[in-house]
Amino acid sequence: MAGEEHRAAASVRSETGMLLDARGLTKRFGDILANDRVDLAINKGEIHALLGENGAGKSTLVKMFYGSLEPDAGTISWQGKPVSINSPAEARALGIGMVFQHFSLFEALSVVENIALALSDAGDMKALARRIEEVSTDYGLPLDPNSIVADLPVGIRQRIEIVRCLLQEPQLIIMDEPTSVLTPQEADRLFLTLQRLASEGCAVLYISHRLEEVQRICHHATILRHGQFVSECDPSKETPASLARMMVGTEVVGVSLGAHQATGGTVRLGLSNLSAKASTPFATELRNINLNVRAGEVIAIAGVAGNGQGELFDAISGEMRVDNDMVRFDDVACGHKGVNWRRRKNAAFVPEERLGHGAVPGLKLSENIVLTRHSTRDGLTGAGFVSTTKAGELEQRIKKNYDVRMSHDDPEARSLSGGNLQKFVVGRELDRKPGVLVVNQPTWGVDAGAAALIRQALIDLAREGSAVLVISQDLDEIFEIADRIAVISRGYLSEPEDAHTMTRERIGLLMAGGAEENAGAA
Amino acid sequence: MRIELVKRKEHSGVMALLSPVIAVGSTLIAAALIFTLTGKDPALGLYKFFIEPLTDTWSLQEIVVKATPLVLIACGLAVCYLSNNWNIGAEGQFVFGAICGSFLPILIPDFANGATLPLMLVFGALGGAAWGLIPALLKTRFNTNEILTSLMLVYVAGLLLDYLVRGPWRDPGGYNFPESLIFSDAATLPVIGDGRMSISAPIAVLVVIVLAVVLAKTLKGFEIRVMGESPRAGSFAGFSSKRLTIFAFALAGALAGLAGTMEVSGSLNQLLPTISPGYGFTAIIVAFLGRLNPIGILIAGFVLALSYIGGEAVQASMGVSDKITSVIQGLLLFFVLACDTFILYRLRFVKSRKSAGVPEASHV
């Protein structure tokens, strides 16, 4: 019988269980074709990976499924019937739920209040709280309905979003990069929940660029590149290299570490007993952080988002002042000094947020060079006036050396893609050949090509005798570039350990609180 | 059919220039509607309001007299608004500046020499700056909302002026009218020509030129623009938002105080209970209509000054309420702000989507 034939060939998927079938979806934003005739079919009970580099059009595609964007062309069928999904409310009514990469939770409200806000008919709060407890425990994601969101770590916040979806008894859950904020152990737990959901017949559309996890849990994968459908495959039959090739289109160039220096260089950045109270109820307190970054080495700080990375960065850059001898550049205490004083001591900083912190969206690139280099003796200012000529020269140089691509000369920062803007923001600092470089999330949301270029540049800088401190949530990146690895957890920093002897499991344990004991011992 | 606002990749230079023009055009149409609704001939109303004042020398001079304080105040406000400090209290800074600039000729009328006028202008500017510093310090120290505090101080300054001219500063030989002494010649700004125009007009032009250079070419101007758009990036650049708030309010207050002193010394020649037809508020419209750009403000100052003269003209010749001036000024601000949306967004008409429901915030 036909049905048996289908079952026999595992990689050929049954058409009878088709849940969602999208054909020829097209979406244009101005000059950019974000989705170009994309086909995607999801079966019932399937964990379906949507793979692609940043900017490949993954988010655009799922936003059309979730009703927050409207396709310019193409059709979506839901359980065999053509539908038009006009709003997220309609998507939820069909049985489509979504867990966003950036959470949409009110920090000052409790878990149950946040969930009630998203439900069309919340009903009695006490009954809802009981249901939340039941459902969350049942799926192995226990939640206390009455805790305030601001007090919860990111991993738990994600649970709230997931449980919010589950309460609506969806048939399809869309998850946008769910593990980017989780420790390896938390991610394992999430995978169990997803497998349980799939076994119950609920489909999961899983957006990720982490190939190992896709191979581990996904039944099927659709790959996008530059807004177009490239291929679909069974990820378990592929290798990470072959998947990466499909995503990127060419072989990804590996990063070369160069001569690995023995630790013994002079300390260029020293943090001693760095402590700082939380400035807002939603900030993290820094607790007694000690770290020496030596000439010639790259130290990476791993950690789940929101464990004090931003506060640590601000304390080192001088945007947050601390006691004077808590921060030292080349053995000069400067905890009281401002960011420009530290820049003149040959330090450079690249913050996590590109637009709005590292660069001003509405200013041209040349003006954004003035932003961090106006008082670094680069000749950008004289007698209070800004030299646009000099800024233009620097802009050309950075554009050429760091391969920043732009549609026309000297555009506003907001018009650049994430990867190009990051190359610019990192290039702007590397161009100064800084003695100490501190980078927060160097390749967050950057495509593989640009990421390799940036990582190589960081390593090269260190090998020329600078001290490089990288704060990152991406373990692959950390293992690729770091000489030593430390972990930050709830404002404590663990003793840095040699990258060769460090394992992912150990990092996971340190993330989950081990860093505190370790720091206490140090 | 549905209309969508789509964000542009970069801001549109064309729309930045067109927006005030479209706003003025829309205001004209709305003004014509208002004239029609009140039973007046719209064509005649528009002519009397917007064209006739431009046809004779007297009203042209009056336009310059009215544009001068507007331009001066708006220049200071532009620095505030560019740096994200919402100073709504220029009217109060204008009044308090005028009070501080006037105490010399009123309390020490015998001190009349070459130093009188410069000292008055300095005191006026310092007084305005001091009045502006109150909301600035409240904001930087206690995190108060500067919109509310600066606005409330307008009424405090107005009542203080009222008290002074009715009480201690009243002219003893003035038959109990609420007005101060007439200033001596040494305390009066030199007049240009035979009308009411004084050297305050060229001073305003000078301020416009200096501010245009500062904003476009200097590090201070860069700091102001960066802080306005992105305070976080500003602090990354090593700029202090508190210091800039104090600077912007002090500068705006000083310019408003200078304008107030020059208005009293040049046009009125004495303190009265009311010395401003709302210059400090109208200057907000001037600042935005002028794109927060000094040169644009110079042009916008004339447009708004025209609305004062035009309002008086239609009141006199057609019997329209003098509130028409405020209505038209308000409409103009409304249209400017609305049109400014199109600098960063463009309109798109969408046919297929049927839902009329409010779209949810997209997670971008």
PDB file of C-alpha atoms in Angstrom, chain A residues 27 30 63 67 69-70 84 86-89 92 100 102 104 313-314 319 339-340 343 349 351 356-357 360-363 367 370-372 374 381 384-386 408 411-412 414-415 428, chain B residues 2 4 6-11 213 216-220 222 225-226 229-239 344 346 348 350-355 358-364:
ATOM      1  CA  LYS A  27       8.299  39.970   0.620  1.00  0.00           C
ATOM      2  CA  GLY A  30      12.179  48.885  -0.503  1.00  0.00           C
ATOM      3  CA  LYS A  63       6.666  36.884  10.689  1.00  0.00           C
ATOM      4  CA  GLY A  67       0.638  37.464  10.813  1.00  0.00           C
ATOM      5  CA  LEU A  69       3.969  40.831   8.109  1.00  0.00           C
ATOM      6  CA  GLU A  70       1.878  40.442   4.998  1.00  0.00           C
ATOM      7  CA  SER A  84      -4.588  34.580   4.927  1.00  0.00           C
ATOM      8  CA  ASN A  86      -3.756  39.070   8.939  1.00  0.00           C
ATOM      9  CA  SER A  87      -2.659  39.526  12.502  1.00  0.00           C
ATOM     10  CA  PRO A  88      -0.907  37.665  15.320  1.00  0.00           C
ATOM     11  CA  ALA A  89      -4.336  37.243  16.910  1.00  0.00           C
ATOM     12  CA  ARG A  92      -3.037  32.316  17.455  1.00  0.00           C
ATOM     13  CA  PHE A 100      10.557  35.621  20.107  1.00  0.00           C
ATOM     14  CA  HIS A 102      13.817  39.330  22.169  1.00  0.00           C
ATOM     15  CA  SER A 104       8.100  40.948  24.985  1.00  0.00           C
ATOM     16  CA  PHE A 313      31.887  46.621  30.045  1.00  0.00           C
ATOM     17  CA  ASP A 314      30.716  50.016  31.318  1.00  0.00           C
ATOM     18  CA  GLU A 319      30.885  54.953  31.274  1.00  0.00           C
ATOM     19  CA  VAL A 339      36.041  57.097  28.609  1.00  0.00           C
ATOM     20  CA  ASN A 340      38.118  59.569  26.583  1.00  0.00           C
ATOM     21  CA  ARG A 343      41.037  56.073  25.049  1.00  0.00           C
ATOM     22  CA  PHE A 349      35.974  49.703  23.359  1.00  0.00           C
ATOM     23  CA  PRO A 351      29.908  47.848  22.987  1.00  0.00           C
ATOM     24  CA  GLY A 356      22.440  53.603  19.663  1.00  0.00           C
ATOM     25  CA  HIS A 357      25.546  52.861  21.705  1.00  0.00           C
ATOM     26  CA  VAL A 360      24.406  56.990  16.204  1.00  0.00           C
ATOM     27  CA  PRO A 361      21.831  55.735  13.670  1.00  0.00           C
ATOM     28  CA  GLY A 362      21.118  59.073  12.005  1.00  0.00           C
ATOM     29  CA  LEU A 363      24.723  60.217  11.637  1.00  0.00           C
ATOM     30  CA  GLU A 367      30.543  61.500  11.822  1.00  0.00           C
ATOM     31  CA  VAL A 370      34.283  61.435  15.321  1.00  0.00           C
ATOM     32  CA  LEU A 371      32.070  59.861  17.994  1.00  0.00           C
ATOM     33  CA  THR A 372      34.818  57.748  19.548  1.00  0.00           C
ATOM     34  CA  HIS A 374      37.345  63.136  18.701  1.00  0.00           C
ATOM     35  CA  THR A 381      39.349  68.216  16.077  1.00  0.00           C
ATOM     36  CA  GLY A 384      36.830  73.086  18.924  1.00  0.00           C
ATOM     37  CA  PHE A 385      36.138  72.581  15.224  1.00  0.00           C
ATOM     38  CA  VAL A 386      35.632  69.145  13.649  1.00  0.00           C
ATOM     39  CA  HIS A 408      26.690  54.866  -1.645  1.00  0.00           C
ATOM     40  CA  PRO A 411      25.753  56.670   4.346  1.00  0.00           C
ATOM     41  CA  GLU A 412      23.917  57.042   7.627  1.00  0.00           C
ATOM     42  CA  ARG A 414      21.289  52.943  10.236  1.00  0.00           C
ATOM     43  CA  SER A 415      21.298  51.996   6.561  1.00  0.00           C
ATOM     44  CA  ARG A 428      36.984  52.092  13.760  1.00  0.00           C
TER      45      ARG A 428
ATOM     46  CA  ARG B   2      -5.079  50.398   4.052  1.00  0.00           C
ATOM     47  CA  GLU B   4       1.006  51.835   5.933  1.00  0.00           C
ATOM     48  CA  VAL B   6       7.172  52.195   5.934  1.00  0.00           C
ATOM     49  CA  LYS B   7      10.452  53.210   7.511  1.00  0.00           C
ATOM     50  CA  ARG B   8      13.015  54.615   5.120  1.00  0.00           C
ATOM     51  CA  LYS B   9      16.595  53.375   5.161  1.00  0.00           C
ATOM     52  CA  GLU B  10      17.967  56.859   5.547  1.00  0.00           C
ATOM     53  CA  HIS B  11      16.225  60.130   6.205  1.00  0.00           C
ATOM     54  CA  VAL B 213      28.517  77.660  12.465  1.00  0.00           C
ATOM     55  CA  ALA B 216      27.477  72.520  11.791  1.00  0.00           C
ATOM     56  CA  LYS B 217      31.209  72.727  12.364  1.00  0.00           C
ATOM     57  CA  THR B 218      32.227  72.426  15.999  1.00  0.00           C
ATOM     58  CA  LEU B 219      32.578  69.580  18.466  1.00  0.00           C
ATOM     59  CA  LYS B 220      29.975  71.270  20.699  1.00  0.00           C
ATOM     60  CA  PHE B 222      28.363  67.528  17.247  1.00  0.00           C
ATOM     61  CA  ARG B 225      23.283  66.414  17.810  1.00  0.00           C
ATOM     62  CA  VAL B 226      24.638  63.128  19.196  1.00  0.00           C
ATOM     63  CA  GLU B 229      19.577  61.328  18.921  1.00  0.00           C
ATOM     64  CA  SER B 230      21.278  58.796  21.133  1.00  0.00           C
ATOM     65  CA  PRO B 231      22.256  59.663  24.727  1.00  0.00           C
ATOM     66  CA  ARG B 232      23.833  56.241  25.216  1.00  0.00           C
ATOM     67  CA  ALA B 233      26.143  56.767  22.261  1.00  0.00           C
ATOM     68  CA  GLY B 234      26.809  60.265  23.584  1.00  0.00           C
ATOM     69  CA  SER B 235      28.037  58.942  26.892  1.00  0.00           C
ATOM     70  CA  PHE B 236      30.154  56.415  24.980  1.00  0.00           C
ATOM     71  CA  ALA B 237      31.688  59.417  23.227  1.00  0.00           C
ATOM     72  CA  GLY B 238      32.480  60.858  26.655  1.00  0.00           C
ATOM     73  CA  PHE B 239      29.833  63.578  26.626  1.00  0.00           C
ATOM     74  CA  LEU B 344      11.877  58.960   8.088  1.00  0.00           C
ATOM     75  CA  ARG B 346       7.039  56.863   3.520  1.00  0.00           C
ATOM     76  CA  ARG B 348       2.366  52.896   1.186  1.00  0.00           C
ATOM     77  CA  VAL B 350      -1.989  48.303   0.574  1.00  0.00           C
ATOM     78  CA  LYS B 351      -4.976  46.825  -1.132  1.00  0.00           C
ATOM     79  CA  SER B 352      -5.435  43.171  -0.300  1.00  0.00           C
ATOM     80  CA  ARG B 353      -5.396  43.061   3.457  1.00  0.00           C
ATOM     81  CA  LYS B 354      -8.905  43.194   4.785  1.00  0.00           C
ATOM     82  CA  SER B 355      -8.435  43.379   8.520  1.00  0.00           C
ATOM     83  CA  VAL B 358      -5.103  47.364  15.132  1.00  0.00           C
ATOM     84  CA  PRO B 359      -1.940  45.572  14.045  1.00  0.00           C
ATOM     85  CA  GLU B 360       0.179  44.357  16.936  1.00  0.00           C
ATOM     86  CA  ALA B 361       3.545  45.831  17.538  1.00  0.00           C
ATOM     87  CA  SER B 362       5.903  43.896  15.371  1.00  0.00           C
ATOM     88  CA  HIS B 363       8.986  42.522  17.027  1.00  0.00           C
ATOM     89  CA  VAL B 364      11.711  43.985  14.932  1.00  0.00           C
TER      90      VAL B 364
END
